[in-house]
Amino acid sequence: MSAVRSSDSLGVTPILTKLQKDCATPLPVLRHVADAMAADMRAGLAVNGSSDLKMILSYVDTLPTGNEKCLFYALDLGGTNFRVLRVQLGGKEERVITTECEQVSIPQELMFATSEELFDFIASALRKFAQKEGGKFELPQGRTREIGFMFSFPVKQTSIKSGILIKWTKGFAVSGTAGKDVVACLNEAMERQGMYMQVSALVNDTVGTLAGARYWDDNVMVAVILGTGTNACYVERADAIPKLTKRMQIVNTEWRAFSNGLPLTEFDREMDAESINPGEQIFEKTISGMYLGEIVRRVLVKMAKVGGLFGGSYVPEKLVTPFALRTPDICAMQQDTSRDLEVVESVLYDIAGVKSDLSARKTVVDICDTIAKRGGRLAGAGIVGILQKMEEDSKGLVFW
């Protein structure tokens, strides 16, 4: 570990000032983002391919009522981890009788492996989880176990039980899956594991979140995911969807691809250019957990190299590694309220391998605060855009 200490270099100040200026989100910028989000939603609903927002129809035209009874399984594949869950529902009176859940980390090499390797790993974990079933979990005789597949990547839904993968996002680059039905991929993997469950529904994580919330509250209309990646869905009236002739529909906006009017920095542009999907998913790259830590890391590298943040032009070797700094790290540093910013000191030592003085730690907090606040405000503006679109199309639907 290096013991280089920071000096209060004047070279840091202009970099921080420009970062704060480029990340600024005054009310006019946020209003523009909200208006542009609403406009892109309308365009995406009208004609496929006419907007950055794909506005994918989910084929979910009914939502939970609370009357549901039985044993159900769920598989949630959403990012660097996936979850397997079983729940016993008892209707209006008993509601959720009992539930069990396990979270499984996906080895990084499988994020770049083949479709068969990834889905075999998932099916194997599901099989092991299903073998532990017991206790209060009870399946009526003669009924097949049903599983809901929550798949948090863009798919072209072809039915409630099938969907063609459009592309991998959130750092995944699995080969042999694009253009295939992801439910078929899961079914084939389960068969290879010697197990059978009936996939009753394929949904995006936002749709699953909306359905889960609607189980408890009939007034829920919008669901937003802010995690490794980001997305949003909402309840849309059929007559507001020119490309649809059916009744009410849950629409998956795929807002991660939104890009209109976003305040971007040189660090955002560099990160995007070096990503596996340059020029795509810009909204996600400014507000989601996959990328916020990386943006801060890039700022720190420049401040170290040009501004002397850690003394001279010293750049910690560990800090040069892409994605070495994670979003939980910047959250911890941003929320550090200790007098000497001890959490910041610890994170910098563990991640970058340097000892820092209080001046450097204060600068790091300012960077984290700038990037985190921009992300939070842009996410809020996106939500306002969805509500704005819903309200304009149906008076009294949202604001009453």
mmCIF file of C-alpha atoms in Angstrom, residues 49 64 74 93 101 106 111 127 164 183 198 219 226 232 261 276 287 322 336 343 363:
data_model
loop_
_atom_site.group_PDB
_atom_site.id
_atom_site.type_symbol
_atom_site.label_atom_id
_atom_site.label_comp_id
_atom_site.label_asym_id
_atom_site.label_seq_id
_atom_site.Cartn_x
_atom_site.Cartn_y
_atom_site.Cartn_z
ATOM 1 C CA GLY A 49 -38.738 2.297 -33.745
ATOM 2 C CA PRO A 64 -53.285 -9.262 -8.917
ATOM 3 C CA ALA A 74 -40.361 -17.033 -9.131
ATOM 4 C CA GLU A 93 -57.834 -13.360 4.325
ATOM 5 C CA CYS A 101 -35.946 -16.679 -1.074
ATOM 6 C CA ILE A 106 -23.544 -14.793 -11.080
ATOM 7 C CA MET A 111 -21.748 -12.738 -18.002
ATOM 8 C CA ARG A 127 -33.313 -27.196 -8.890
ATOM 9 C CA ILE A 164 -37.335 -12.686 -27.847
ATOM 10 C CA VAL A 183 -38.366 -18.789 -21.852
ATOM 11 C CA GLN A 198 -44.538 -24.494 -16.006
ATOM 12 C CA ASN A 219 -53.934 2.542 -6.606
ATOM 13 C CA LEU A 226 -33.134 1.885 -9.624
ATOM 14 C CA ALA A 232 -39.861 1.933 -15.521
ATOM 15 C CA GLY A 261 -31.280 16.774 -22.908
ATOM 16 C CA ILE A 276 -19.627 -2.583 -24.623
ATOM 17 C CA ILE A 287 -28.442 7.106 -12.887
ATOM 18 C CA PRO A 322 -12.132 0.132 -14.530
ATOM 19 C CA ASP A 336 -20.117 9.964 5.837
ATOM 20 C CA VAL A 343 -15.472 6.229 6.092
ATOM 21 C CA THR A 363 -13.104 16.780 -2.344
#
